[in-house]
mmCIF file of C-alpha atoms in Angstrom:
data_model
loop_
_atom_site.group_PDB
_atom_site.id
_atom_site.type_symbol
_atom_site.label_atom_id
_atom_site.label_comp_id
_atom_site.label_asym_id
_atom_site.label_seq_id
_atom_site.Cartn_x
_atom_site.Cartn_y
_atom_site.Cartn_z
ATOM 1 C CA HIS A 1 19.108 9.083 -9.105
ATOM 2 C CA THR A 2 22.034 9.537 -6.568
ATOM 3 C CA PRO A 3 21.295 11.683 -3.455
ATOM 4 C CA TYR A 4 23.766 13.755 -1.398
ATOM 5 C CA ALA A 5 26.376 11.952 0.829
ATOM 6 C CA ASN A 6 28.227 13.828 3.414
ATOM 7 C CA GLU A 7 31.797 13.555 4.421
ATOM 8 C CA VAL A 8 31.122 11.807 7.769
ATOM 9 C CA ARG A 9 29.129 9.012 6.044
ATOM 10 C CA LEU A 10 31.620 8.509 3.331
ATOM 11 C CA LYS A 11 34.510 8.154 5.814
ATOM 12 C CA GLU A 12 32.406 5.569 7.958
ATOM 13 C CA TYR A 13 31.768 3.452 5.019
ATOM 14 C CA PHE A 14 34.782 3.770 2.769
ATOM 15 C CA GLY A 15 37.640 4.540 5.294
ATOM 16 C CA GLU A 16 40.433 6.969 4.328
ATOM 17 C CA ASN A 17 40.466 6.013 0.531
ATOM 18 C CA LYS A 18 37.115 7.744 -0.019
ATOM 19 C CA GLU A 19 37.684 9.169 -3.426
ATOM 20 C CA GLU A 20 38.773 5.971 -5.171
ATOM 21 C CA GLU A 21 36.115 3.777 -3.459
ATOM 22 C CA LEU A 22 33.269 6.194 -3.995
ATOM 23 C CA ASN A 23 34.080 6.534 -7.855
ATOM 24 C CA LYS A 24 34.375 2.742 -7.936
ATOM 25 C CA VAL A 25 31.244 2.033 -6.225
ATOM 26 C CA LEU A 26 29.214 4.569 -8.176
ATOM 27 C CA ALA A 27 30.665 3.542 -11.462
ATOM 28 C CA GLU A 28 29.718 -0.236 -10.830
ATOM 29 C CA ASN A 29 26.284 0.577 -9.527
ATOM 30 C CA TRP A 30 25.418 2.970 -12.253
ATOM 31 C CA LYS A 31 26.735 0.607 -14.974
ATOM 32 C CA SER A 32 24.530 -2.186 -13.466
ATOM 33 C CA ILE A 33 21.438 0.022 -13.544
ATOM 34 C CA ALA A 34 22.135 1.249 -17.032
ATOM 35 C CA ASP A 35 22.742 -2.255 -18.330
ATOM 36 C CA ASN A 36 19.531 -3.509 -16.824
ATOM 37 C CA PHE A 37 17.154 -0.542 -17.405
ATOM 38 C CA CYS A 38 18.562 1.861 -19.981
ATOM 39 C CA ASP A 39 17.719 0.985 -23.646
ATOM 40 C CA GLU A 40 16.882 2.661 -26.921
ATOM 41 C CA ASN A 41 13.254 2.652 -26.185
ATOM 42 C CA GLY A 42 13.282 5.279 -23.460
ATOM 43 C CA VAL A 43 15.033 8.445 -22.461
ATOM 44 C CA ASN A 44 17.851 7.625 -20.133
ATOM 45 C CA LEU A 45 18.672 10.387 -17.550
ATOM 46 C CA LEU A 46 20.915 10.640 -14.424
ATOM 47 C CA MET A 47 20.201 12.953 -11.683
ATOM 48 C CA ALA A 48 22.691 13.412 -8.786
ATOM 49 C CA HIS A 49 23.706 15.748 -5.907
ATOM 50 C CA LEU A 50 27.423 15.264 -6.212
ATOM 51 C CA TYR A 51 30.645 17.280 -6.655
ATOM 52 C CA MET A 52 31.505 16.277 -10.149
ATOM 53 C CA ASN A 53 34.257 17.063 -12.581
ATOM 54 C CA LYS A 54 36.153 16.052 -15.523
ATOM 55 C CA ILE A 55 39.569 14.271 -14.728
ATOM 56 C CA GLY A 56 42.264 16.824 -15.175
ATOM 57 C CA ALA A 57 40.006 19.861 -15.467
ATOM 58 C CA PRO A 58 40.359 22.930 -13.115
ATOM 59 C CA ILE A 59 38.624 22.377 -9.710
ATOM 60 C CA LEU A 60 35.214 23.907 -9.493
ATOM 61 C CA GLU A 61 34.723 26.069 -6.444
ATOM 62 C CA GLU A 62 32.106 24.984 -3.994
ATOM 63 C CA PRO A 63 29.552 27.707 -2.935
ATOM 64 C CA GLU A 64 29.443 29.203 0.533
ATOM 65 C CA GLY A 65 25.768 28.257 0.821
ATOM 66 C CA GLU A 66 26.529 24.513 0.604
ATOM 67 C CA LYS A 67 28.172 22.308 3.264
ATOM 68 C CA PRO A 68 31.469 21.130 1.558
ATOM 69 C CA ILE A 69 31.487 17.641 0.131
ATOM 70 C CA LYS A 70 35.147 17.421 -0.222
ATOM 71 C CA ILE A 71 38.175 18.166 2.040
ATOM 72 C CA GLY A 72 41.225 19.383 -0.010
ATOM 73 C CA ASN A 73 40.772 17.880 -3.506
ATOM 74 C CA ALA A 74 39.294 14.532 -2.224
ATOM 75 C CA ASP A 75 35.926 13.203 -2.904
ATOM 76 C CA PHE A 76 35.460 14.327 -6.460
ATOM 77 C CA ILE A 77 33.266 12.293 -8.635
ATOM 78 C CA TYR A 78 34.562 12.058 -12.210
ATOM 79 C CA SER A 79 32.407 12.511 -15.105
ATOM 80 C CA ASP A 80 33.884 9.601 -16.974
ATOM 81 C CA ILE A 81 32.029 7.071 -14.739
ATOM 82 C CA ILE A 82 28.733 8.201 -16.213
ATOM 83 C CA PRO A 83 27.366 5.109 -18.257
ATOM 84 C CA SER A 84 27.371 5.472 -22.123
ATOM 85 C CA GLN A 85 23.692 5.004 -22.223
ATOM 86 C CA ILE A 86 22.927 8.283 -20.360
ATOM 87 C CA GLN A 87 21.869 11.029 -22.515
ATOM 88 C CA TYR A 88 21.697 13.881 -20.086
ATOM 89 C CA THR A 89 23.075 14.257 -16.593
ATOM 90 C CA ALA A 90 21.350 16.813 -14.276
ATOM 91 C CA LEU A 91 23.525 17.684 -11.362
ATOM 92 C CA GLY A 92 23.051 19.681 -8.063
ATOM 93 C CA HIS A 93 25.560 21.132 -5.528
ATOM 94 C CA LEU A 94 27.413 23.863 -7.427
ATOM 95 C CA HIS A 95 25.390 27.132 -7.589
ATOM 96 C CA GLY A 96 26.369 28.445 -11.019
ATOM 97 C CA PHE A 97 25.373 27.251 -14.446
ATOM 98 C CA ARG A 98 27.973 25.042 -16.246
ATOM 99 C CA ASN A 99 28.080 22.134 -18.582
ATOM 100 C CA ILE A 100 31.078 19.895 -17.566
ATOM 101 C CA GLY A 101 30.130 17.434 -20.295
ATOM 102 C CA THR A 102 29.897 17.804 -23.930
ATOM 103 C CA ALA A 103 27.119 19.174 -26.419
ATOM 104 C CA GLU A 104 26.402 15.574 -27.375
ATOM 105 C CA LYS A 105 26.219 14.232 -23.683
ATOM 106 C CA PRO A 106 25.618 17.204 -21.579
ATOM 107 C CA VAL A 107 26.453 16.955 -17.718
ATOM 108 C CA VAL A 108 24.909 20.188 -16.472
ATOM 109 C CA TYR A 109 24.726 22.095 -13.238
ATOM 110 C CA ALA A 110 21.775 24.333 -13.928
ATOM 111 C CA SER A 111 22.557 26.486 -10.821
ATOM 112 C CA SER A 112 20.540 27.172 -7.639
ATOM 113 C CA PRO A 113 17.175 28.930 -8.010
ATOM 114 C CA LEU A 114 18.273 31.807 -5.799
ATOM 115 C CA CYS A 115 21.490 33.300 -4.434
ATOM 116 C CA TYR A 116 22.329 31.596 -1.186
ATOM 117 C CA SER A 117 25.332 33.659 0.046
ATOM 118 C CA PHE A 118 26.677 37.149 -0.777
ATOM 119 C CA SER A 119 29.566 35.535 -2.771
ATOM 120 C CA GLU A 120 26.868 34.878 -5.320
ATOM 121 C CA ALA A 121 25.671 38.491 -5.293
ATOM 122 C CA GLY A 122 24.759 39.788 -8.813
ATOM 123 C CA GLN A 123 24.942 36.107 -10.112
ATOM 124 C CA THR A 124 22.142 35.183 -12.744
ATOM 125 C CA LYS A 125 20.366 31.978 -11.956
ATOM 126 C CA TYR A 126 18.998 29.532 -14.588
ATOM 127 C CA VAL A 127 16.994 26.362 -15.265
ATOM 128 C CA SER A 128 17.791 24.047 -18.018
ATOM 129 C CA ILE A 129 14.854 23.122 -20.212
ATOM 130 C CA ILE A 130 15.579 19.830 -22.071
ATOM 131 C CA GLU A 131 14.085 18.228 -25.047
ATOM 132 C CA ALA A 132 14.829 14.509 -25.102
ATOM 133 C CA GLU A 133 13.688 11.601 -27.259
ATOM 134 C CA PRO A 134 14.856 7.890 -27.125
ATOM 135 C CA ASN A 135 18.093 6.991 -28.733
ATOM 136 C CA LYS A 136 18.675 10.769 -29.844
ATOM 137 C CA GLU A 137 21.005 13.515 -28.569
ATOM 138 C CA VAL A 138 19.188 15.742 -26.007
ATOM 139 C CA SER A 139 19.120 19.494 -26.645
ATOM 140 C CA PHE A 140 18.670 21.878 -23.742
ATOM 141 C CA GLU A 141 17.941 25.680 -23.279
ATOM 142 C CA LYS A 142 19.534 27.867 -20.622
ATOM 143 C CA LEU A 143 16.798 29.954 -19.193
ATOM 144 C CA ALA A 144 17.408 32.870 -16.920
ATOM 145 C CA LEU A 145 15.356 33.241 -13.855
ATOM 146 C CA LYS A 146 14.024 36.763 -13.298
ATOM 147 C CA ASN A 147 11.975 36.605 -10.155
ATOM 148 C CA GLY A 148 13.183 36.291 -6.656
ATOM 149 C CA LYS A 149 15.007 38.960 -4.549
ATOM 150 C CA LYS A 150 18.619 39.866 -5.560
ATOM 151 C CA LEU A 151 21.504 39.862 -3.187
ATOM 152 C CA VAL A 152 23.165 43.225 -2.963
ATOM 153 C CA ARG A 153 26.143 44.781 -1.001
ATOM 154 C CA LYS A 154 25.898 48.450 -0.736
ATOM 155 C CA THR A 155 28.042 51.156 1.226
ATOM 156 C CA PHE A 156 26.909 54.477 2.227
ATOM 157 C CA ASP A 157 28.305 57.277 4.322
ATOM 158 C CA SER A 158 25.109 58.682 5.733
ATOM 159 C CA VAL A 159 21.844 57.375 7.237
ATOM 160 C CA GLU A 160 19.903 59.773 4.953
ATOM 161 C CA LYS A 161 21.497 58.135 1.721
ATOM 162 C CA THR A 162 21.073 54.795 3.229
ATOM 163 C CA VAL A 163 17.360 55.097 3.941
ATOM 164 C CA GLU A 164 16.787 56.804 0.373
ATOM 165 C CA TRP A 165 18.296 53.794 -1.263
ATOM 166 C CA LEU A 166 16.435 51.344 0.813
ATOM 167 C CA SER A 167 13.107 52.964 0.076
ATOM 168 C CA GLU A 168 13.809 52.923 -3.673
ATOM 169 C CA ASN A 169 15.019 49.084 -3.692
ATOM 170 C CA PRO A 170 12.456 47.181 -1.595
ATOM 171 C CA ASN A 171 12.655 43.949 -3.570
ATOM 172 C CA THR A 172 16.217 43.102 -2.513
ATOM 173 C CA LEU A 173 18.212 41.195 0.238
ATOM 174 C CA VAL A 174 21.001 43.603 1.228
ATOM 175 C CA GLU A 175 24.179 43.782 3.098
ATOM 176 C CA LEU A 176 24.758 47.295 4.282
ATOM 177 C CA THR A 177 28.108 48.956 5.255
ATOM 178 C CA LEU A 178 27.541 52.358 6.814
ATOM 179 C CA GLU A 179 30.713 54.522 7.127
ATOM 180 C CA SER A 180 30.684 57.002 9.861
ATOM 181 C CA GLU A 181 33.007 58.701 12.456
ATOM 182 C CA THR A 182 30.734 57.859 15.353
ATOM 183 C CA PHE A 183 28.959 54.740 16.369
ATOM 184 C CA VAL A 184 25.360 54.377 14.944
ATOM 185 C CA LYS A 185 22.725 55.541 17.180
ATOM 186 C CA ALA A 186 19.864 53.299 18.370
ATOM 187 C CA GLU A 187 17.365 55.525 16.658
ATOM 188 C CA GLU A 188 19.281 55.576 13.260
ATOM 189 C CA ARG A 189 19.690 51.772 13.496
ATOM 190 C CA LYS A 190 15.890 51.599 14.037
ATOM 191 C CA LEU A 191 15.142 53.998 11.170
ATOM 192 C CA ILE A 192 17.293 51.965 8.887
ATOM 193 C CA HIS A 193 15.707 48.631 9.671
ATOM 194 C CA GLN A 194 12.212 50.121 9.573
ATOM 195 C CA SER A 195 12.950 51.294 5.953
ATOM 196 C CA HIS A 196 13.530 47.812 4.596
ATOM 197 C CA ASN A 197 12.604 44.269 5.556
ATOM 198 C CA GLY A 198 15.451 42.589 3.655
ATOM 199 C CA ILE A 199 18.488 43.723 5.521
ATOM 200 C CA VAL A 200 20.754 40.768 6.186
ATOM 201 C CA HIS A 201 23.757 42.646 7.814
ATOM 202 C CA LEU A 202 24.307 46.220 8.989
ATOM 203 C CA ILE A 203 28.076 46.687 9.283
ATOM 204 C CA PRO A 204 29.304 49.803 10.885
ATOM 205 C CA LYS A 205 32.595 51.035 9.441
ATOM 206 C CA VAL A 206 34.903 53.893 10.732
ATOM 207 C CA LYS A 207 35.417 56.620 8.190
ATOM 208 C CA ASN A 208 38.418 58.729 7.451
ATOM 209 C CA GLN A 209 40.459 57.438 10.246
ATOM 210 C CA GLU A 210 43.627 55.171 10.405
ATOM 211 C CA PHE A 211 43.322 52.808 13.295
ATOM 212 C CA ASN A 212 45.468 49.815 14.106
ATOM 213 C CA GLU A 213 43.844 47.358 16.555
ATOM 214 C CA ASN A 214 47.051 45.796 17.335
ATOM 215 C CA GLN A 215 48.762 49.005 18.363
ATOM 216 C CA LEU A 216 49.988 48.937 21.800
ATOM 217 C CA GLN A 217 49.803 51.861 24.089
ATOM 218 C CA GLU A 218 50.104 52.590 27.792
ATOM 219 C CA ILE A 219 46.888 53.190 29.723
ATOM 220 C CA ASN A 220 46.942 56.027 32.097
ATOM 221 C CA LEU A 221 44.325 55.070 34.860
ATOM 222 C CA ASN A 222 44.452 58.564 36.407
ATOM 223 C CA GLN A 223 42.868 60.000 33.426
ATOM 224 C CA ASP A 224 39.148 60.993 33.510
ATOM 225 C CA ILE A 225 36.807 57.902 33.615
ATOM 226 C CA GLN A 226 34.870 59.219 30.515
ATOM 227 C CA PHE A 227 38.075 59.731 28.488
ATOM 228 C CA LEU A 228 39.070 56.113 29.528
ATOM 229 C CA PHE A 229 35.678 54.762 28.370
ATOM 230 C CA LYS A 230 35.866 56.633 25.019
ATOM 231 C CA ASP A 231 39.349 55.357 24.411
ATOM 232 C CA TYR A 232 38.207 51.744 25.312
ATOM 233 C CA PHE A 233 35.174 52.144 22.962
ATOM 234 C CA LYS A 234 37.385 53.131 20.168
ATOM 235 C CA SER A 235 39.690 50.133 20.723
ATOM 236 C CA LYS A 236 36.737 47.753 20.517
ATOM 237 C CA ASN A 237 35.043 49.173 17.595
ATOM 238 C CA GLY A 238 37.715 49.733 14.968
ATOM 239 C CA GLY A 239 38.369 53.276 15.858
ATOM 240 C CA GLN A 240 34.907 54.645 15.837
ATOM 241 C CA GLU A 241 33.804 57.277 18.452
ATOM 242 C CA ALA A 242 31.122 56.699 20.890
ATOM 243 C CA ASN A 243 28.195 59.008 20.065
ATOM 244 C CA ASP A 244 26.554 61.218 22.634
ATOM 245 C CA GLU A 245 23.835 58.857 23.413
ATOM 246 C CA LEU A 246 26.352 56.257 24.564
ATOM 247 C CA ILE A 247 28.373 58.752 26.606
ATOM 248 C CA GLN A 248 25.217 60.017 28.316
ATOM 249 C CA LEU A 249 24.233 56.426 29.197
ATOM 250 C CA PHE A 250 27.753 55.652 30.425
ATOM 251 C CA ASN A 251 27.783 58.918 32.757
ATOM 252 C CA GLU A 252 24.416 57.709 34.157
ATOM 253 C CA ILE A 253 25.848 54.376 35.068
ATOM 254 C CA ALA A 254 28.997 55.710 36.341
ATOM 255 C CA SER A 255 27.269 58.249 38.457
ATOM 256 C CA ASN A 256 25.276 55.441 40.421
#
């Protein structure tokens, strides 16, 4: 078994030439262990939390839910250093299912048990069920996980549609985008959150308006203060209008 090692620890131990040194150290260590303990009388497995790939293969993207092990293309562990005695290698770090080895010598990322970021929304998760006997090829079955809450991204143009969908889909973790021409009222936001306990993000988005936040314009300080507030609010909220509740609150503050 080889645990996770982060970038700082690797740099402290190996210096700048981390990739070459780490592959060398692991290759020597794994070979020594395999030569001493892996024989034809038992099942020989390797388990590791490493960013592993084949030499020359396309780079596998690290998931958002993990702290990156590499910087640039450095710190790959290459699968060719796995000792020949190993029948099956079980890897952790990448969140999607993939076998980067061969059918005869599988090197498998079975995936994470749940989605850990919205970049994985809709992604099926798996476990790998293996059948292993001494001195024989390992067979494995890819089994989909069906329990657990799904990650979902949804966009709505009204509070009513939002609440309706949330009420019909309680067993989800959801990132909501609510398109409207005015800022979401406090009671609307409260109603939405009361309708579902799995809202991860609620993102207000301006609807049917073109707005350039970098657009420069001259500010006329002689204008009515309420007009100035509305204009300022739009500039800070992507062109969304302040709702009546906010205008009333502003007027109360301005009158004191």
